Short mmCIF file of C-alpha atoms in Angstrom, two decimals:
data_model
loop_
_atom_site.label_atom_id
_atom_site.label_comp_id
_atom_site.label_asym_id
_atom_site.label_seq_id
_atom_site.Cartn_x
_atom_site.Cartn_y
_atom_site.Cartn_z
CA UNK X 1 3.92 -16.07 -14.11
CA UNK X 2 0.22 -15.17 -13.91
CA UNK X 3 -1.69 -11.89 -14.10
CA UNK X 4 -4.28 -10.12 -11.97
CA UNK X 5 -6.82 -8.07 -13.91
CA UNK X 6 -6.96 -4.41 -12.81
CA UNK X 7 -10.75 -4.25 -12.64
CA UNK X 8 -10.72 -0.57 -11.60
CA UNK X 9 -8.64 0.47 -14.63
CA UNK X 10 -10.59 -1.40 -17.27
CA UNK X 11 -13.89 -0.10 -18.73
CA UNK X 12 -16.88 -2.48 -18.44
CA UNK X 13 -16.75 -3.34 -22.16
CA UNK X 14 -13.18 -4.66 -21.79
CA UNK X 15 -14.55 -7.70 -19.96
CA UNK X 16 -16.48 -8.88 -22.97
CA UNK X 17 -15.03 -11.80 -24.93
CA UNK X 18 -14.90 -9.68 -28.10
CA UNK X 19 -12.29 -7.32 -26.68
CA UNK X 20 -8.66 -8.25 -27.63
CA UNK X 21 -6.67 -9.47 -24.66
CA UNK X 22 -3.96 -6.89 -25.36
CA UNK X 23 -6.40 -4.13 -24.31
CA UNK X 24 -7.05 -5.59 -20.88
CA UNK X 25 -4.90 -3.95 -18.20
CA UNK X 26 -3.31 -6.48 -15.87
CA UNK X 27 -0.78 -6.70 -13.06
CA UNK X 28 1.90 -9.38 -13.62
CA UNK X 29 2.65 -11.56 -10.58
CA UNK X 30 5.41 -14.13 -10.30
CA UNK X 31 4.50 -17.30 -8.48
CA UNK X 32 7.33 -18.23 -6.10
CA UNK X 33 5.71 -21.44 -4.87
CA UNK X 34 8.28 -24.22 -4.86
CA UNK X 35 10.88 -21.86 -6.34
CA UNK X 36 14.57 -22.36 -5.40
CA UNK X 37 14.51 -19.23 -3.24
CA UNK X 38 11.12 -19.79 -1.56
CA UNK X 39 12.54 -21.06 1.76
CA UNK X 40 15.24 -18.39 1.88
CA UNK X 41 12.55 -15.80 1.24
CA UNK X 42 10.48 -17.13 4.14
CA UNK X 43 13.54 -17.05 6.41
CA UNK X 44 14.54 -13.42 5.78
CA UNK X 45 10.93 -12.25 5.85
CA UNK X 46 10.40 -13.88 9.25
CA UNK X 47 13.61 -12.29 10.58
CA UNK X 48 13.17 -8.79 9.15
CA UNK X 49 9.42 -8.20 9.18
CA UNK X 50 9.53 -6.89 12.80
CA UNK X 51 11.40 -3.88 11.36
CA UNK X 52 8.07 -2.56 10.11
CA UNK X 53 7.25 -1.71 13.74
CA UNK X 54 10.06 0.87 13.52
CA UNK X 55 8.60 2.60 10.45
CA UNK X 56 6.38 5.40 11.84
CA UNK X 57 4.58 5.99 8.52
CA UNK X 58 3.61 2.34 8.03
CA UNK X 59 -0.03 1.22 8.40
CA UNK X 60 -0.35 -2.25 9.90
CA UNK X 61 -3.91 -2.82 8.71
CA UNK X 62 -6.78 -1.33 6.67
CA UNK X 63 -8.43 0.38 9.67
CA UNK X 64 -5.50 1.98 11.47
CA UNK X 65 -5.61 5.20 9.48
CA UNK X 66 -9.27 5.71 10.31
CA UNK X 67 -8.71 5.03 14.01
CA UNK X 68 -5.85 7.54 14.10
CA UNK X 69 -7.82 10.23 12.28
CA UNK X 70 -10.73 9.81 14.68
CA UNK X 71 -8.40 10.48 17.61
CA UNK X 72 -7.30 13.87 16.23
CA UNK X 73 -9.20 16.76 17.89
CA UNK X 74 -11.81 18.25 15.54
CA UNK X 75 -10.40 21.76 15.89
CA UNK X 76 -7.00 20.48 14.76
CA UNK X 77 -8.50 19.24 11.48
CA UNK X 78 -10.62 22.38 10.86
CA UNK X 79 -9.72 24.08 7.59
CA UNK X 80 -7.75 21.07 6.33
CA UNK X 81 -8.62 18.52 3.69
CA UNK X 82 -7.87 14.80 3.50
CA UNK X 83 -5.89 13.69 0.44
CA UNK X 84 -4.42 10.46 -0.88
CA UNK X 85 -1.30 9.87 -2.96
CA UNK X 86 -0.22 6.79 -4.90
CA UNK X 87 3.31 5.90 -6.02
CA UNK X 88 3.25 4.88 -9.67
CA UNK X 89 4.77 1.43 -10.33
CA UNK X 90 6.70 1.34 -7.04
CA UNK X 91 7.92 -2.24 -7.32
CA UNK X 92 9.17 -1.77 -10.88
CA UNK X 93 11.04 1.45 -10.15
CA UNK X 94 12.79 0.40 -6.95
CA UNK X 95 16.59 0.25 -6.98
CA UNK X 96 17.28 -3.24 -5.64
CA UNK X 97 20.78 -2.55 -4.27
CA UNK X 98 19.62 0.64 -2.58
CA UNK X 99 16.67 -1.28 -1.16
CA UNK X 100 18.96 -3.95 0.36
CA UNK X 101 21.26 -1.29 1.83
CA UNK X 102 18.31 0.53 3.45
CA UNK X 103 16.97 -2.69 4.98
CA UNK X 104 20.37 -3.64 6.42
CA UNK X 105 20.87 -0.09 7.74
CA UNK X 106 17.55 -0.21 9.58
CA UNK X 107 18.28 -3.75 10.81
CA UNK X 108 21.63 -2.55 12.19
CA UNK X 109 19.90 0.27 14.06
CA UNK X 110 17.36 -2.06 15.64
CA UNK X 111 19.54 -5.17 15.86
CA UNK X 112 18.50 -5.88 19.46
CA UNK X 113 14.84 -6.28 18.51
CA UNK X 114 15.53 -8.94 15.86
CA UNK X 115 15.96 -12.67 16.21
CA UNK X 116 18.54 -13.50 13.52
CA UNK X 117 18.16 -17.25 14.11
CA UNK X 118 21.91 -17.81 14.38
CA UNK X 119 22.78 -15.64 11.35
CA UNK X 120 24.47 -12.25 11.27
CA UNK X 121 23.58 -9.17 9.20
CA UNK X 122 26.23 -10.00 6.63
CA UNK X 123 24.46 -13.32 6.04
CA UNK X 124 21.15 -11.51 5.76
CA UNK X 125 22.63 -9.11 3.23
CA UNK X 126 23.93 -11.97 1.11
CA UNK X 127 20.62 -13.83 1.22
CA UNK X 128 18.66 -10.70 0.20
CA UNK X 129 21.11 -10.03 -2.62
CA UNK X 130 20.74 -13.61 -3.87
CA UNK X 131 16.93 -13.55 -3.69
CA UNK X 132 16.34 -10.11 -5.17
CA UNK X 133 18.85 -10.43 -8.04
CA UNK X 134 17.79 -13.91 -9.14
CA UNK X 135 14.21 -13.18 -10.12
CA UNK X 136 13.61 -15.75 -12.82
CA UNK X 137 10.24 -16.53 -14.37
CA UNK X 138 8.84 -18.40 -17.35
CA UNK X 139 6.75 -16.59 -19.93
CA UNK X 140 5.68 -18.02 -23.29
CA UNK X 141 7.88 -21.08 -22.63
CA UNK X 142 10.96 -18.89 -22.27
CA UNK X 143 13.05 -18.35 -19.12
CA UNK X 144 13.46 -14.68 -18.23
CA UNK X 145 15.45 -12.76 -15.59
CA UNK X 146 13.97 -9.57 -14.19
CA UNK X 147 16.75 -7.01 -14.12
CA UNK X 148 14.95 -3.97 -12.69
CA UNK X 149 12.98 -3.55 -9.51
CA UNK X 150 11.10 -6.07 -7.36
CA UNK X 151 8.49 -8.44 -8.69
CA UNK X 152 5.14 -8.98 -7.05
CA UNK X 153 4.80 -12.40 -5.46
CA UNK X 154 8.19 -12.34 -3.69
CA UNK X 155 7.84 -12.62 0.13
CA UNK X 156 10.39 -9.89 1.07
CA UNK X 157 9.04 -7.54 -1.63
CA UNK X 158 6.47 -5.59 0.45
CA UNK X 159 8.62 -4.87 3.51
CA UNK X 160 11.62 -4.02 1.29
CA UNK X 161 9.52 -1.51 -0.62
CA UNK X 162 8.10 -0.03 2.58
CA UNK X 163 11.54 0.47 4.11
CA UNK X 164 12.99 1.90 0.90
CA UNK X 165 10.33 4.63 0.72
CA UNK X 166 10.67 5.25 4.47
CA UNK X 167 14.33 6.08 3.90
CA UNK X 168 13.18 8.84 1.52
CA UNK X 169 10.62 10.01 4.07
CA UNK X 170 13.15 9.93 6.90
CA UNK X 171 15.59 12.11 4.95
CA UNK X 172 12.92 14.66 4.02
CA UNK X 173 9.67 15.20 5.89
CA UNK X 174 10.82 13.44 9.06
CA UNK X 175 13.80 15.81 9.41
CA UNK X 176 12.07 19.05 8.35
CA UNK X 177 10.69 20.92 11.37
CA UNK X 178 7.92 22.49 9.29
CA UNK X 179 6.61 19.14 8.11
CA UNK X 180 7.04 17.58 11.53
CA UNK X 181 4.96 20.27 13.22
CA UNK X 182 2.32 20.88 10.54
CA UNK X 183 1.78 17.60 8.65
CA UNK X 184 3.16 14.70 10.65
CA UNK X 185 1.70 16.03 13.90
CA UNK X 186 -1.71 15.89 12.18
CA UNK X 187 -1.59 12.78 10.05
CA UNK X 188 0.70 11.11 7.52
CA UNK X 189 0.54 7.38 6.88
CA UNK X 190 1.35 4.97 4.08
CA UNK X 191 0.26 1.43 3.18
CA UNK X 192 3.12 0.27 0.91
CA UNK X 193 2.60 2.60 -2.11
CA UNK X 194 -0.60 4.37 -0.96
CA UNK X 195 -0.10 7.39 1.30
CA UNK X 196 -2.54 9.76 2.95
CA UNK X 197 -2.31 13.03 4.85
CA UNK X 198 -4.09 16.37 5.35
CA UNK X 199 -3.38 19.78 3.83
CA UNK X 200 -5.10 23.09 3.33
CA UNK X 201 -4.44 23.27 -0.43
CA UNK X 202 -3.52 20.94 -3.27
CA UNK X 203 -0.24 22.85 -3.70
CA UNK X 204 0.70 21.92 -0.15
CA UNK X 205 -0.17 18.27 -0.78
CA UNK X 206 1.94 18.18 -3.93
CA UNK X 207 4.87 19.82 -2.15
CA UNK X 208 4.71 17.24 0.65
CA UNK X 209 4.97 14.18 -1.59
CA UNK X 210 7.50 15.91 -3.87
CA UNK X 211 9.80 16.34 -0.87
CA UNK X 212 9.80 12.56 -0.52
CA UNK X 213 10.23 11.93 -4.26
CA UNK X 214 13.24 14.27 -4.42
CA UNK X 215 15.18 11.91 -2.17
CA UNK X 216 15.17 9.14 -4.78
CA UNK X 217 18.60 9.25 -6.42
CA UNK X 218 17.21 7.55 -9.53
CA UNK X 219 14.37 10.09 -9.87
CA UNK X 220 11.90 7.31 -10.59
CA UNK X 221 9.57 7.89 -7.66
CA UNK X 222 6.40 9.50 -9.07
CA UNK X 223 3.27 10.36 -7.10
CA UNK X 224 -0.31 10.68 -8.23
CA UNK X 225 -2.24 12.92 -5.83
CA UNK X 226 -6.00 12.76 -5.31
CA UNK X 227 -7.11 16.00 -3.65
CA UNK X 228 -10.76 17.10 -3.17
CA UNK X 229 -11.74 19.72 -5.76
CA UNK X 230 -15.07 20.48 -4.04
CA UNK X 231 -15.90 20.68 -0.35
CA UNK X 232 -18.32 17.72 -0.54
CA UNK X 233 -15.86 15.44 -2.37
CA UNK X 234 -14.88 12.16 -0.72
CA UNK X 235 -11.32 10.92 -1.28
CA UNK X 236 -10.83 7.14 -1.63
CA UNK X 237 -8.07 5.56 0.42
CA UNK X 238 -7.76 1.77 0.71
CA UNK X 239 -11.25 0.49 1.59
CA UNK X 240 -12.55 3.86 2.81
CA UNK X 241 -13.80 7.19 1.48
CA UNK X 242 -12.95 10.15 3.71
CA UNK X 243 -13.94 13.79 3.87
CA UNK X 244 -13.05 16.50 6.39
CA UNK X 245 -15.81 19.07 6.91
CA UNK X 246 -14.87 22.79 7.22
CA UNK X 247 -15.30 22.60 11.01
CA UNK X 248 -12.93 19.58 11.18
CA UNK X 249 -15.58 16.87 11.53
CA UNK X 250 -14.46 13.60 9.96
CA UNK X 251 -16.84 11.79 7.65
CA UNK X 252 -16.05 8.28 6.41
CA UNK X 253 -17.76 5.45 4.55
CA UNK X 254 -16.96 2.17 2.77
CA UNK X 255 -15.28 2.38 -0.64
CA UNK X 256 -15.24 -0.10 -3.47
CA UNK X 257 -13.42 0.51 -6.75
CA UNK X 258 -15.86 1.37 -9.58
CA UNK X 259 -15.25 -1.78 -11.64
CA UNK X 260 -15.02 -4.19 -8.72
CA UNK X 261 -17.05 -7.29 -9.56
CA UNK X 262 -18.11 -8.04 -5.96
CA UNK X 263 -17.25 -11.70 -6.38
CA UNK X 264 -16.52 -12.84 -2.83
CA UNK X 265 -17.67 -16.38 -2.18
CA UNK X 266 -20.26 -18.32 -4.20
CA UNK X 267 -23.12 -19.77 -2.18
CA UNK X 268 -22.63 -23.15 -3.91
CA UNK X 269 -18.93 -23.38 -3.13
CA UNK X 270 -17.54 -26.29 -1.11
CA UNK X 271 -16.54 -24.05 1.79
CA UNK X 272 -18.09 -24.92 5.18
CA UNK X 273 -21.37 -23.13 5.88
CA UNK X 274 -19.72 -21.33 8.81
CA UNK X 275 -17.15 -19.79 6.46
CA UNK X 276 -19.90 -18.47 4.15
CA UNK X 277 -21.85 -17.01 7.09
CA UNK X 278 -18.80 -15.38 8.67
CA UNK X 279 -17.69 -13.94 5.32
CA UNK X 280 -20.98 -12.06 5.03
CA UNK X 281 -20.86 -11.03 8.70
CA UNK X 282 -17.37 -9.64 8.32
CA UNK X 283 -18.34 -7.65 5.20
CA UNK X 284 -21.22 -5.96 7.01
CA UNK X 285 -19.14 -5.51 10.17
CA UNK X 286 -16.46 -3.76 8.09
CA UNK X 287 -19.05 -1.44 6.52
CA UNK X 288 -20.43 -0.48 9.92
CA UNK X 289 -17.00 -0.04 11.50
CA UNK X 290 -15.89 2.33 8.72
CA UNK X 291 -19.06 4.44 8.62
CA UNK X 292 -19.01 7.62 10.70
CA UNK X 293 -22.78 8.10 10.97
CA UNK X 294 -26.23 6.80 9.94
CA UNK X 295 -26.13 8.30 6.43
CA UNK X 296 -22.65 6.96 5.82
CA UNK X 297 -23.68 3.54 7.15
CA UNK X 298 -26.63 3.45 4.77
CA UNK X 299 -24.35 4.32 1.86
CA UNK X 300 -21.80 1.68 2.91
CA UNK X 301 -24.40 -1.06 3.10
CA UNK X 302 -25.71 -0.10 -0.32
CA UNK X 303 -22.17 -0.31 -1.63
CA UNK X 304 -22.09 -3.95 -0.52
CA UNK X 305 -25.15 -4.54 -2.67
#
């Protein structure tokens, strides 16, 4: 097991050597390299990952939400505000058996689009059950078994989590005519545990995500909603900051978390020179692609430093 420091949730002083390690907020990740279930994980992930194409709320990349928002007529966004919502500790709070059942249910529905590589869905079910219920890791020279939720680092983890939450969405906002006509016809997308949509008020935004949370039989699905308090507030979502003007005009620019250390690739590293050059080009290309106008582009480039 290793940890990833949550740079955006730690104050600057926490990175000094004098700060006790217990005060540094981290994300535990289990390394599955060369684990007994690594090859089985690769197999089921390869077979089942195409199911994500059947999840209408799923974002395939970090730019898709922006491209979709830009295609919405300006008058349709007028009077609405962009908001983001984050599911707290999604992996930890997922019911593993329910997750497996939802994946198999979706796989059954879209069986014809899957290449099962000679297996059947009963085999897939058994493999998922074996992988997701045998999450062993070593910590402090002791062997542990994770009993609740999914752990980060497991190949099937992301698509299992995506499909589990989609089941809640499907049984709530995707079956309610009001939400279908008002919210989903405008915009509602999710990248694993980060969702975004538009609403006229914060109360409407809270009601939307609560409808999804109410479908969780374990009542562990909790949302944190980021809604603009002032008209000129930008709302961060993935690598973008977005604001909808009163007339419906969309404004967007590059976003970096406040405590991000901007450590990308050292100039003295052993990477080929072409990799270093293209890394910088891609960073600036991303900033320009995200920015909606000259002022936003200037801000995005300053954000890169």
